[in-house]
Coordinates of C-alpha atoms and ligand atoms in Angstrom, one line a residue:
M1 CA -24.8 5.3 -21.7
S2 CA -21.3 4.9 -20.5
A3 CA -18.6 7.6 -20.4
G4 CA -17.8 6.9 -24.0
A5 CA -14.4 6.4 -25.4
Y6 CA -12.6 6.5 -22.0
P7 CA -12.4 3.5 -19.8
P8 CA -14.0 4.0 -16.3
R9 CA -12.0 6.4 -14.1
L10 CA -10.3 4.5 -11.4
Y11 CA -11.6 5.1 -7.8
A12 CA -10.2 1.8 -6.5
P13 CA -7.2 1.3 -4.2
G14 CA -4.8 0.4 -7.0
P15 CA -4.2 0.8 -9.8
V16 CA -5.0 4.5 -9.4
P17 CA -5.4 7.4 -11.8
V18 CA -2.0 8.6 -13.1
P19 CA -1.2 12.3 -13.7
P20 CA -1.0 13.2 -17.4
Q21 CA 2.6 14.4 -17.0
V22 CA 3.5 10.9 -15.7
L23 CA 1.7 9.3 -18.6
A24 CA 3.6 11.6 -21.0
A25 CA 6.9 10.5 -19.6
L26 CA 6.0 7.0 -20.8
A27 CA 6.0 8.3 -24.4
R28 CA 9.7 9.5 -24.2
P29 CA 12.3 7.5 -26.2
V30 CA 13.3 4.3 -24.5
L31 CA 16.7 4.7 -22.8
H32 CA 19.4 2.1 -22.9
H33 CA 19.6 0.6 -19.4
R34 CA 23.4 0.6 -19.3
G35 CA 23.7 4.1 -20.8
P36 CA 24.6 7.3 -18.8
E37 CA 21.1 8.8 -19.1
F38 CA 19.4 5.9 -17.5
R39 CA 22.1 5.4 -14.8
A40 CA 21.6 9.0 -13.8
L41 CA 17.9 8.7 -13.9
F42 CA 17.9 5.5 -11.8
G43 CA 20.2 7.1 -9.2
R44 CA 17.9 10.1 -8.9
V45 CA 14.8 7.9 -8.7
R46 CA 16.3 5.7 -5.9
A47 CA 17.2 8.8 -3.9
K48 CA 13.7 10.3 -4.3
L49 CA 12.1 7.0 -3.4
A50 CA 14.2 6.9 -0.2
E51 CA 12.7 10.3 0.7
V52 CA 9.2 9.1 0.0
F53 CA 10.0 6.0 2.2
C54 CA 11.1 8.5 4.9
V55 CA 14.6 6.9 4.9
P56 CA 16.6 9.6 3.1
G57 CA 20.0 8.5 2.0
D58 CA 19.2 4.8 2.3
D59 CA 19.0 2.2 -0.4
V60 CA 15.5 1.5 -1.8
V61 CA 15.8 -1.4 -4.3
V62 CA 13.6 -1.2 -7.3
V63 CA 12.2 -4.5 -8.6
T64 CA 10.7 -4.9 -12.0
G65 CA 7.5 -6.7 -11.0
S66 CA 4.5 -5.7 -8.9
G67 CA 4.5 -5.1 -5.1
S68 CA 4.2 -8.8 -4.5
A69 CA 7.5 -9.3 -6.2
A70 CA 9.1 -6.8 -3.9
F71 CA 7.6 -8.5 -0.9
E72 CA 8.8 -11.9 -1.9
A73 CA 12.3 -10.5 -2.6
A74 CA 12.4 -8.8 0.8
L75 CA 11.3 -11.9 2.6
L76 CA 13.9 -14.1 1.0
A77 CA 16.6 -11.5 1.5
C78 CA 16.5 -11.6 5.3
V79 CA 14.6 -14.7 6.6
P80 CA 16.7 -17.9 6.7
A81 CA 15.5 -21.1 5.2
G82 CA 12.9 -22.9 7.4
A83 CA 12.8 -20.1 10.0
E84 CA 9.8 -19.4 12.2
V85 CA 7.8 -16.5 10.9
L86 CA 4.7 -15.0 12.6
C87 CA 2.2 -13.5 10.2
L88 CA -0.4 -11.1 11.4
R89 CA -3.5 -11.4 9.3
S90 CA -6.7 -9.6 9.2
G91 CA -7.6 -9.6 5.5
V92 CA -6.8 -10.8 2.0
F93 CA -3.2 -9.5 1.9
G94 CA -2.2 -10.8 5.3
E95 CA -3.6 -14.2 4.2
K96 CA -1.6 -13.9 1.0
W97 CA 1.7 -13.6 2.9
V98 CA 0.8 -16.6 5.1
G99 CA 0.4 -18.7 1.9
L100 CA 3.6 -17.3 0.4
G101 CA 5.6 -18.0 3.5
R102 CA 4.4 -21.7 3.6
R103 CA 5.2 -22.2 0.0
F104 CA 8.8 -21.3 0.7
G105 CA 8.9 -23.7 3.6
F106 CA 9.0 -21.2 6.5
A107 CA 7.4 -22.4 9.8
V108 CA 4.6 -19.9 9.6
A109 CA 2.5 -19.2 12.7
E110 CA -0.5 -16.9 12.4
L111 CA -2.1 -14.2 14.6
A112 CA -5.5 -13.2 13.4
A113 CA -7.7 -10.2 14.1
A114 CA -11.3 -9.9 13.0
Y115 CA -11.4 -8.1 9.7
G116 CA -11.3 -4.3 10.2
T117 CA -10.0 -4.5 13.8
E118 CA -6.7 -3.9 15.5
Y119 CA -4.4 -6.8 16.6
D120 CA -4.4 -7.7 20.2
L121 CA -0.9 -6.7 21.3
E122 CA -0.9 -8.7 24.5
R123 CA -1.7 -11.8 22.5
L124 CA 1.1 -10.9 20.1
E125 CA 3.6 -10.6 22.9
A126 CA 2.4 -13.9 24.5
E127 CA 2.7 -15.6 21.1
L128 CA 6.3 -14.3 20.6
R129 CA 7.4 -15.3 24.1
A130 CA 6.1 -18.8 23.4
R131 CA 8.2 -18.7 20.1
P132 CA 11.5 -17.1 21.2
H133 CA 13.2 -18.2 17.9
T134 CA 10.8 -16.2 15.7
A135 CA 13.0 -14.8 12.9
A136 CA 10.4 -12.3 11.5
V137 CA 7.0 -10.9 12.1
V138 CA 5.0 -9.9 9.0
V139 CA 2.4 -7.2 9.2
V140 CA 0.3 -5.3 6.6
H141 CA 0.2 -1.6 7.3
S142 CA -2.8 -0.7 5.2
E143 CA -4.9 -3.8 4.7
T144 CA -6.5 -2.8 1.5
S145 CA -9.1 -5.5 1.5
T146 CA -10.7 -4.2 4.7
G147 CA -9.8 -0.5 4.5
M148 CA -8.0 -0.8 7.9
L149 CA -4.8 1.0 8.8
H150 CA -2.9 -1.2 11.3
D151 CA -0.7 0.4 13.9
V152 CA 2.6 -1.1 12.7
R153 CA 4.5 1.2 15.1
A154 CA 2.7 -0.3 18.1
V155 CA 3.3 -3.8 16.6
A156 CA 7.0 -3.1 16.2
D157 CA 7.2 -1.8 19.8
A158 CA 5.5 -5.0 21.0
V159 CA 7.9 -7.2 19.0
R160 CA 10.9 -5.3 20.5
R161 CA 9.6 -6.0 24.0
S162 CA 8.9 -9.7 23.5
A163 CA 11.2 -10.9 20.8
P164 CA 13.9 -8.3 20.2
E165 CA 15.7 -10.4 17.6
A166 CA 12.7 -10.8 15.3
L167 CA 12.6 -8.6 12.2
V168 CA 9.5 -6.6 11.5
I169 CA 8.5 -6.9 7.8
V170 CA 5.9 -4.5 6.6
D171 CA 3.7 -4.6 3.6
A172 CA 3.2 -0.9 2.8
V173 CA 2.0 -1.4 -0.7
S174 CA -1.1 0.8 -0.3
S175 CA 0.1 3.0 2.5
L176 CA 3.3 4.5 0.9
A177 CA 2.8 8.2 0.2
A178 CA -0.7 7.9 1.6
A179 CA -0.4 7.3 5.4
E180 CA 2.3 8.3 7.9
L181 CA 5.1 5.8 7.7
R182 CA 8.5 6.2 9.4
P183 CA 10.5 3.0 9.1
R184 CA 13.6 4.1 11.1
E185 CA 11.8 5.9 13.9
W186 CA 9.3 3.0 14.2
G187 CA 12.0 0.3 14.2
L188 CA 10.8 -1.5 11.1
D189 CA 13.2 -3.8 9.3
A190 CA 11.7 -4.3 5.9
V191 CA 9.1 -2.1 4.0
V192 CA 7.8 -2.9 0.6
S193 CA 5.5 -1.1 -1.8
G194 CA 4.6 -0.9 -5.5
S195 CA 4.2 1.7 -8.2
Q196 CA 0.5 1.6 -8.9
K197 CA -0.9 2.9 -5.6
G198 CA 0.1 5.9 -3.6
V199 CA 2.9 7.0 -6.0
M200 CA 0.5 7.4 -8.9
T201 CA 2.4 5.4 -11.6
P202 CA 1.2 2.5 -13.8
P203 CA 1.7 -1.0 -12.4
G204 CA 5.0 -2.8 -12.9
L205 CA 7.5 -1.7 -10.3
G206 CA 8.0 -2.9 -6.7
F207 CA 10.2 -1.2 -4.1
A208 CA 11.9 -2.7 -1.0
W209 CA 13.8 -1.0 1.8
L210 CA 15.6 -3.1 4.5
S211 CA 17.2 -1.9 7.8
E212 CA 20.9 -2.4 8.4
R213 CA 19.9 -5.1 10.8
A214 CA 17.9 -6.9 8.2
W215 CA 20.7 -6.6 5.6
S216 CA 23.1 -8.1 8.1
R217 CA 21.0 -11.3 8.3
S218 CA 22.7 -13.0 5.4
E219 CA 23.2 -16.5 6.8
G220 CA 21.3 -19.5 5.7
L221 CA 19.0 -17.7 3.2
L222 CA 17.1 -19.7 0.5
P223 CA 18.5 -19.5 -3.0
T224 CA 17.0 -16.9 -5.2
G225 CA 17.1 -16.1 -8.9
Y226 CA 15.7 -13.1 -10.6
L227 CA 14.4 -11.6 -7.3
D228 CA 17.8 -11.5 -5.6
L229 CA 17.4 -8.3 -3.6
R230 CA 20.9 -8.4 -2.2
R231 CA 22.5 -8.7 -5.6
E232 CA 20.2 -6.0 -7.0
R233 CA 21.1 -3.7 -4.1
E234 CA 24.8 -4.0 -5.0
R235 CA 24.2 -3.5 -8.7
Q236 CA 21.8 -0.6 -8.2
A237 CA 24.1 1.1 -5.7
A238 CA 26.8 0.9 -8.4
G239 CA 24.4 2.6 -10.8
G240 CA 23.4 -0.5 -12.7
A241 CA 20.8 -3.3 -12.4
G242 CA 21.0 -7.1 -12.6
S243 CA 18.7 -7.3 -15.6
T244 CA 16.9 -4.8 -17.8
P245 CA 14.6 -2.8 -15.6
A246 CA 11.3 -1.4 -16.8
T247 CA 13.2 1.8 -17.9
S248 CA 10.1 3.7 -19.1
L249 CA 8.3 3.1 -15.9
V250 CA 11.3 4.3 -14.0
A251 CA 11.1 7.5 -16.0
A252 CA 7.4 7.9 -15.3
L253 CA 8.0 7.2 -11.6
E254 CA 10.5 10.1 -11.4
V255 CA 7.8 12.6 -12.5
A256 CA 5.3 11.1 -10.0
L257 CA 7.8 11.2 -7.1
D258 CA 8.6 14.8 -7.9
L259 CA 4.9 15.6 -7.5
V260 CA 4.7 13.8 -4.2
L261 CA 7.8 15.5 -2.9
A262 CA 6.7 18.9 -4.1
Q263 CA 3.5 18.6 -2.1
G264 CA 5.5 17.3 0.9
L265 CA 5.0 14.0 2.5
E266 CA 3.3 15.2 5.6
A267 CA 0.9 17.4 3.7
R268 CA 0.1 14.5 1.4
W269 CA -0.5 12.1 4.3
R270 CA -2.9 14.7 5.8
E271 CA -4.7 15.4 2.5
K272 CA -5.3 11.7 1.9
E273 CA -6.6 11.2 5.4
R274 CA -9.0 14.2 5.1
L275 CA -10.2 13.0 1.7
N276 CA -10.9 9.5 2.9
A277 CA -12.7 10.7 6.1
A278 CA -14.9 12.9 3.9
L279 CA -15.6 10.0 1.6
L280 CA -16.6 7.8 4.5
A281 CA -18.9 10.6 5.7
A282 CA -20.5 10.6 2.2
G283 CA -21.0 6.9 2.4
E284 CA -22.6 7.1 5.8
A285 CA -25.0 9.8 4.5
C286 CA -26.0 7.1 1.9
G287 CA -26.8 4.6 4.6
L288 CA -23.5 2.7 4.3
K289 CA -21.5 1.9 7.4
P290 CA -17.7 2.5 7.7
F291 CA -16.2 -1.0 8.1
A292 CA -12.7 -0.4 9.6
S293 CA -12.1 0.7 13.2
R294 CA -9.0 2.8 12.1
P295 CA -9.6 3.7 8.5
S296 CA -6.8 3.6 6.0
P297 CA -6.5 6.6 3.6
A298 CA -6.1 4.1 0.8
A299 CA -9.8 3.1 0.7
A300 CA -13.1 4.0 2.3
A301 CA -14.4 0.6 3.1
L302 CA -18.2 0.8 3.5
E303 CA -20.7 -1.9 4.4
V304 CA -23.5 -2.3 1.9
P305 CA -26.9 -3.5 3.3
A306 CA -27.6 -7.1 2.2
H307 CA -30.8 -6.2 0.4
V308 CA -29.0 -3.7 -1.8
G309 CA -26.0 -5.8 -2.8
V310 CA -22.5 -4.6 -3.7
K311 CA -22.8 -5.3 -7.4
R312 CA -25.8 -3.1 -7.8
L313 CA -23.9 -0.2 -6.4
T314 CA -20.7 -0.8 -8.3
G315 CA -22.7 -1.5 -11.4
A316 CA -24.6 1.9 -11.1
L317 CA -21.2 3.7 -10.6
R318 CA -19.7 2.0 -13.7
E319 CA -22.7 3.2 -15.7
M320 CA -21.5 6.7 -14.7
G321 CA -18.0 5.9 -15.9
L322 CA -16.5 5.3 -12.5
H323 CA -14.7 2.1 -11.4
V324 CA -15.2 1.7 -7.6
G325 CA -13.7 -1.4 -5.9
G326 CA -16.0 -4.0 -4.4
G327 CA -15.0 -6.3 -1.6
Q328 CA -12.4 -9.0 -1.8
G329 CA -12.4 -12.6 -0.4
E330 CA -15.2 -13.1 2.2
L331 CA -16.1 -9.4 2.0
A332 CA -16.8 -9.6 -1.7
D333 CA -20.6 -9.1 -1.3
R334 CA -20.4 -7.0 1.9
I335 CA -18.4 -3.9 1.2
I336 CA -17.4 -1.3 -1.4
R337 CA -14.1 0.4 -1.4
P338 CA -14.2 3.8 -3.1
S339 CA -10.7 5.2 -3.0
L340 CA -9.0 8.6 -3.6
L341 CA -5.5 7.0 -3.3
G342 CA -3.9 8.2 -6.5
W343 CA -4.0 11.4 -8.5
T344 CA -7.1 12.8 -6.9
D345 CA -8.2 16.1 -5.3
R346 CA -11.2 17.7 -3.7
H347 CA -13.0 17.8 -7.0
D348 CA -12.8 14.0 -7.2
L349 CA -14.1 13.8 -3.7
M350 CA -17.2 15.9 -4.5
L351 CA -17.7 14.0 -7.8
L352 CA -17.4 10.6 -6.2
A353 CA -19.7 11.6 -3.3
G354 CA -22.4 12.8 -5.7
A355 CA -22.0 9.7 -7.9
L356 CA -22.2 7.4 -4.8
E357 CA -25.4 9.1 -3.7
S358 CA -27.0 8.8 -7.1
A359 CA -25.9 5.1 -7.4
A360 CA -27.3 4.5 -3.9
R361 CA -30.7 5.7 -5.0
T362 CA -30.5 3.7 -8.1
A363 CA -29.7 0.6 -6.0
G364 CA -32.8 1.3 -3.9
L365 CA -31.5 3.2 -0.9
A366 CA -33.5 6.2 0.3
V367 CA -31.0 9.1 0.2
E368 CA -32.0 12.7 0.2
Q369 CA -30.7 14.7 -2.7
G370 CA -27.4 16.3 -1.8
A371 CA -27.0 14.5 1.4
A372 CA -23.7 12.8 0.5
T373 CA -22.0 15.8 -1.1
A374 CA -23.1 17.9 1.9
A375 CA -21.6 15.4 4.3
A376 CA -18.4 15.2 2.3
A377 CA -18.1 19.0 2.2
R378 CA -18.9 19.4 5.9
T379 CA -16.3 16.8 6.9
W380 CA -13.6 18.2 4.6
E381 CA -14.2 21.8 5.8
A382 CA -14.3 20.8 9.5
S383 CA -10.9 19.1 9.2
A384 CA -9.2 22.1 7.8
Ligands
PLP401 C1 -2.1 -4.1 -3.9 C2 -1.5 -4.7 -2.7 C3 -0.6 -5.8 -2.7 C4 -0.3 -6.5 -4.0 O1 0.5 -5.7 -4.8 P1 0.7 -6.1 -6.3 O2 1.4 -4.9 -6.8 O3 -0.6 -6.3 -6.9 O4 1.6 -7.3 -6.3 C5 -0.1 -6.3 -1.5 N1 -0.5 -5.7 -0.4 C6 -1.4 -4.7 -0.3 C7 -1.7 -4.2 1.1 C8 -1.9 -4.2 -1.4 O5 -2.8 -3.2 -1.3

């Protein structure tokens, strides 16, 4: 029997479970987007977003559209037509940005790392010295498809050393409000994210922050329409918006941002890291192998033995009323990605560890009763 009237609870790296008070905000009367209530709300939300982005006082532009819309808008807002762009790729999302860049006619070069491993920074510097006109380097912070947290700070340092003019554009869709991210201190130039991951809101909003240096690169840009980040920045700074934003989602987002800020960014980063480490330990106790060399708190990527198969595990979890992400792309049949990214706590950790263990036995793995919950509890307690 399934969990009944409710859809499966989300333990995937986006969309994530949303707190009830955030859902309740969606039921408030719809505001007029040019009225004083919404203008005040939008101003507060943009200020709170800037805090969550760790760039207090700066402009974070809100895009109605998912995280990909924010990424596209940011790319087009600071990279001139036909420019050379170096994309770092080590998973599905890095590959997505390679494809997007080519469709817009940028001269895209790629630097690959094996899935779940770090980029070779010496190779990166050599690539950049060989391409001194590179306008931008694109890197995914938390590569959600492999569960890897890439060291974007080290990448940005390497870019500064070898191609100081190149902008560093970071996909932080699944790392915002989950992993340490300090755009100014780390010398990043564009950071984008979306509503349905670390900030615990339904899908539908994207966010983009650009450095002053990136905003100053206004020459020779491709034409844009709806996703004109520069125009939106001006409109939003003046309290408005170019078109009708998803006003109810903005209202819900404020409630979620208040929760994130009440916890405190650093406390939240730490909690998500501890939860994910404990989840990985639970997976190991089930005979699954952690996949990424530097795990992202957004997802516990775990390799599933070939004779078991990903679908048997995710299917058994679904029977218990839990949606756990499988792999994507070439990892589709190799890993599962249970996640505690959203509105989750220690009780979710223990529940998920227990469910994973039970599903592992159902799928044919020999796991001792209680082994996964014991490993999760041990890891959590040891990291206090
Ligand atoms: C989810 C995700 C995206 C895509 O975001 P959408 O909101 O689905 O457009 C991009 N990059 C990463 C790393 C993600 O996790």
